[in-house]
Protein backbone atom coordinates (compact mmCIF):
# COMPACT_ATOMS: atom_id res chain seq x y z
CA UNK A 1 0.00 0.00 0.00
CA UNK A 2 1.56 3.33 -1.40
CA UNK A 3 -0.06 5.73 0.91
CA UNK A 4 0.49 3.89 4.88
CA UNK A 5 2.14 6.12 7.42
CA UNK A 6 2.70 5.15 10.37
CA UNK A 7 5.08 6.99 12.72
CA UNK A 8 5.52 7.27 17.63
CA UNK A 9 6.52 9.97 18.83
CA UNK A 10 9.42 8.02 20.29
CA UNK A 11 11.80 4.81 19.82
CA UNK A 12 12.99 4.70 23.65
CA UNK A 13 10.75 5.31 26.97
CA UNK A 14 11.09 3.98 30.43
CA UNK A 15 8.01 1.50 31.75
CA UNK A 16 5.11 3.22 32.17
CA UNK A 17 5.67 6.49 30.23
CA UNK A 18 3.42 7.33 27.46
CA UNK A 19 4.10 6.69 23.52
CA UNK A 20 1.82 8.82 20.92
CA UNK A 21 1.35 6.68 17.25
CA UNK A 22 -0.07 8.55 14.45
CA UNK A 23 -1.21 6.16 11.47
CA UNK A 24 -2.75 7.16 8.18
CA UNK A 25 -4.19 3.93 5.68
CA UNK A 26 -7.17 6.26 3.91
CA UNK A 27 -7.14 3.13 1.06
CA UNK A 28 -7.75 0.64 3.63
CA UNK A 29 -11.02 -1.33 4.59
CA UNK A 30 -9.81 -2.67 7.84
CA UNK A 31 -6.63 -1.16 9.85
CA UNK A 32 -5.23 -2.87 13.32
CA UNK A 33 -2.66 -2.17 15.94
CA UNK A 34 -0.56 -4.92 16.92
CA UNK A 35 1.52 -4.34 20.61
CA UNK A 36 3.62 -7.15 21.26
CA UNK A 37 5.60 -6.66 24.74
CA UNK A 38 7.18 -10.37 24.55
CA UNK A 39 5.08 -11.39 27.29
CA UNK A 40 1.68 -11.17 25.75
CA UNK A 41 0.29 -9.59 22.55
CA UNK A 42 -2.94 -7.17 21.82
CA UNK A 43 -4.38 -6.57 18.98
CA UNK A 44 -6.15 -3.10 18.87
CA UNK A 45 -8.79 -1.65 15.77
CA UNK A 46 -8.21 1.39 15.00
CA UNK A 47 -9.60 3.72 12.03
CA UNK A 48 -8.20 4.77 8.82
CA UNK A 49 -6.41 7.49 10.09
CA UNK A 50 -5.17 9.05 13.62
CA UNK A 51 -3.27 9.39 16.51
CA UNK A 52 -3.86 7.00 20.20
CA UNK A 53 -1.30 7.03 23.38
CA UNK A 54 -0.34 4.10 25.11
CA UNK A 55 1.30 3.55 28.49
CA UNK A 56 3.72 0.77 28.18
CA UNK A 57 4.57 -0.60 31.28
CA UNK A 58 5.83 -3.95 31.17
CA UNK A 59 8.65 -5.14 28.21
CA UNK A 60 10.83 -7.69 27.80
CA UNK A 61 13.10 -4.65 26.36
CA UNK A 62 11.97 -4.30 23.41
CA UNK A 63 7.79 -3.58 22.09
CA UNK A 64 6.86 -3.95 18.90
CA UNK A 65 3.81 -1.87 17.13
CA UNK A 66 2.61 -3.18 14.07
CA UNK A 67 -0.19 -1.57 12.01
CA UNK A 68 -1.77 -3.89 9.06
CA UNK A 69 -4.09 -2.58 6.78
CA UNK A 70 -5.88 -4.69 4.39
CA UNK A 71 -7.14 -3.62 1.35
CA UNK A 72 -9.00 -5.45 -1.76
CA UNK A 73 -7.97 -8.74 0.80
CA UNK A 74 -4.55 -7.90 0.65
CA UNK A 75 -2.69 -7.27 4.26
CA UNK A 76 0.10 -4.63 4.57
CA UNK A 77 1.78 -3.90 7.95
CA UNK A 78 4.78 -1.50 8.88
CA UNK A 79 6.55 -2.30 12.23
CA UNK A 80 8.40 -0.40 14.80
CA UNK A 81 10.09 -1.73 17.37
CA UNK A 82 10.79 1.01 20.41
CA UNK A 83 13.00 0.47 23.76
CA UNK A 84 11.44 0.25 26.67
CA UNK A 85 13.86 0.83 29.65
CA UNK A 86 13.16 -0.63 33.44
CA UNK A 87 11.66 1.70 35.61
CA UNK A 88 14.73 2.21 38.05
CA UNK A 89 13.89 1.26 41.56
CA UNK A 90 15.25 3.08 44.35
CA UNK A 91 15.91 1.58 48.05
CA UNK A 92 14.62 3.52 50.61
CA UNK A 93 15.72 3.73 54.15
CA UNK A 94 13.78 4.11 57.58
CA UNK A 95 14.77 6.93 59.58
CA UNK A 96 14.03 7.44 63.61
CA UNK A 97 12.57 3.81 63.81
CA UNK A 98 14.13 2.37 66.72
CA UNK A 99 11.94 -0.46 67.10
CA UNK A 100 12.51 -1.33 63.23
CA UNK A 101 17.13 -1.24 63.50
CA UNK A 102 16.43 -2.92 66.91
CA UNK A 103 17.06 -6.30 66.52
CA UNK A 104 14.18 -8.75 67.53
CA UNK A 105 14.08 -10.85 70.94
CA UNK A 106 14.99 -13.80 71.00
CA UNK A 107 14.82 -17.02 73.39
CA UNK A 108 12.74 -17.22 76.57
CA UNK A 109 11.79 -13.68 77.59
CA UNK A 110 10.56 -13.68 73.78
CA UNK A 111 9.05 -16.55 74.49
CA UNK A 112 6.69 -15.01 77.82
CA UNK A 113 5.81 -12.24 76.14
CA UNK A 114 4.03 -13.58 73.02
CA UNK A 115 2.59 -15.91 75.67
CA UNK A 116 1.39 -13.38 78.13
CA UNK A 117 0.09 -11.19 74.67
CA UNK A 118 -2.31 -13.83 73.15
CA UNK A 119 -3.16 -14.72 76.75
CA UNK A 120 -4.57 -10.57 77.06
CA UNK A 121 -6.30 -11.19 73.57
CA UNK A 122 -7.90 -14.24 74.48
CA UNK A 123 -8.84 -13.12 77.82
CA UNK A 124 -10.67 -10.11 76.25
CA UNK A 125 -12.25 -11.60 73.44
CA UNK A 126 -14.40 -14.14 76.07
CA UNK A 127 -17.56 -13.55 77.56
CA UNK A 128 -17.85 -13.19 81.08
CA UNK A 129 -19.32 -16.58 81.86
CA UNK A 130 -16.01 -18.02 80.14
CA UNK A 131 -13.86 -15.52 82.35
CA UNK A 132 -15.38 -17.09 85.55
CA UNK A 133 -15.18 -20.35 84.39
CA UNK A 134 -11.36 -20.10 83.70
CA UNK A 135 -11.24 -18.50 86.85
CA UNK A 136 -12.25 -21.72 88.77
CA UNK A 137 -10.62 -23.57 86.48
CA UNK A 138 -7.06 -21.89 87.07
CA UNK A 139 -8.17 -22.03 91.21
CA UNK A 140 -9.25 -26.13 90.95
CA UNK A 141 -5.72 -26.96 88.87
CA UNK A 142 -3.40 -24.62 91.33
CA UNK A 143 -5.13 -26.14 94.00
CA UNK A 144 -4.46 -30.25 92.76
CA UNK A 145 -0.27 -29.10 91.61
CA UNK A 146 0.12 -27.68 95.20
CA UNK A 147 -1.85 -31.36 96.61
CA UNK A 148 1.11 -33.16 95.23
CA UNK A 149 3.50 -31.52 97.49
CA UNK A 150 0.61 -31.07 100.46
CA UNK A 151 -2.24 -33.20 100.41
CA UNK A 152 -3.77 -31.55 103.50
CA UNK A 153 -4.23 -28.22 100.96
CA UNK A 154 -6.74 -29.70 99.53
CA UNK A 155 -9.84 -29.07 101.49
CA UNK A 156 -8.49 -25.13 101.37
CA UNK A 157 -9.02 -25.24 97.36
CA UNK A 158 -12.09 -26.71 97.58
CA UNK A 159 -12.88 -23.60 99.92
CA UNK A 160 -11.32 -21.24 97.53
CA UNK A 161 -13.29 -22.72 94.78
CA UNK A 162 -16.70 -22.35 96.56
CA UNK A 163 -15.82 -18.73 98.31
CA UNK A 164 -15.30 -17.52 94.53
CA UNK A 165 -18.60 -19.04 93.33
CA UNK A 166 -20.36 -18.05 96.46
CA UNK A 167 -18.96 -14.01 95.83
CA UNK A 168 -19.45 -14.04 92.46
CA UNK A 169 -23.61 -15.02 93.03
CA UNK A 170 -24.04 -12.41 95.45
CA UNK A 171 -22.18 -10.43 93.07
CA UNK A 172 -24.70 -10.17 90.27
């Protein structure tokens, strides 16, 4: 086809600027952008004649643009190929954040305090029937570990356990 322009603004951009084509196939019946990044190809209609902008952000170095007009069931197609650079990535640094160039805790204090901070989270997420039941609960198993060593003690848990029930009526 005599009369097919096709010209960018630009052969070389860095991922995710902008590229302007301009085309002009007045002859042609159909006309089609191809953008081919070398990870996936579009195909995009486009008139007889115009301009479009593209952001091309992803390249395997190299984009190709082909327009292909076809006239009388012919195909003709003019290709340029432009350089897309990597966007250049820059490595930022925390300033003032002592807790984030302190390094983190390790062994058993570590240890007692992720303990003691799920214990606050589960503790607040029961109801309040569950709280007094893991109340007697922690009163009824103290009391049986310190029966191992006194069995006389005992009786005094079992007291424990029943003052705590006996408050916690009157309570309500």
């Amino acid at each position: 086809m005599e009369k097919m322009t096709f010209t960018t603004d630009r052969t070389s951009l860095v991922e995710g600027e902008v590229i302007t084509i301009e085309w002009d196939c007045l002859d042609a019946e159909r006309v089609e952008l191809s953008i081919d990044n070398g990870y996936k190809a579009s195909v995009v209609p486009l008139g007889n004649s115009g301009n479009k902008r593209f952001r091309l952000n992803r390249s395997k170095g190299r984009t190709r643009l082909t327009i292909t007009a076809w006239v009388g069931g012919k195909s003709f197609s003019k290709t340029i190929k432009v350089r897309v650079h990597e966007m250049p990535t820059t490595h930022a640094e925390t300033v003032g954040d002592d807790y984030a160039q302190r390094p983190p805790k390790r062994g058993l204090a570590a240890k007692w305090q992720e303990l003691q901070l799920r214990w606050q989270m589960a503790w607040q997420a029961m109801t309040p029937d569950k709280k007094v039941a893991s109340r007697v609960l922690m009163i009824i198993a103290a009391t049986l570990l310190l029966c191992l060593v006194v069995p006389r003690l005992l009786i005094f848990g079992i007291l424990v356990v029943v003052a705590y029930l006996v408050w916690y009526i009157r309570k309500k």
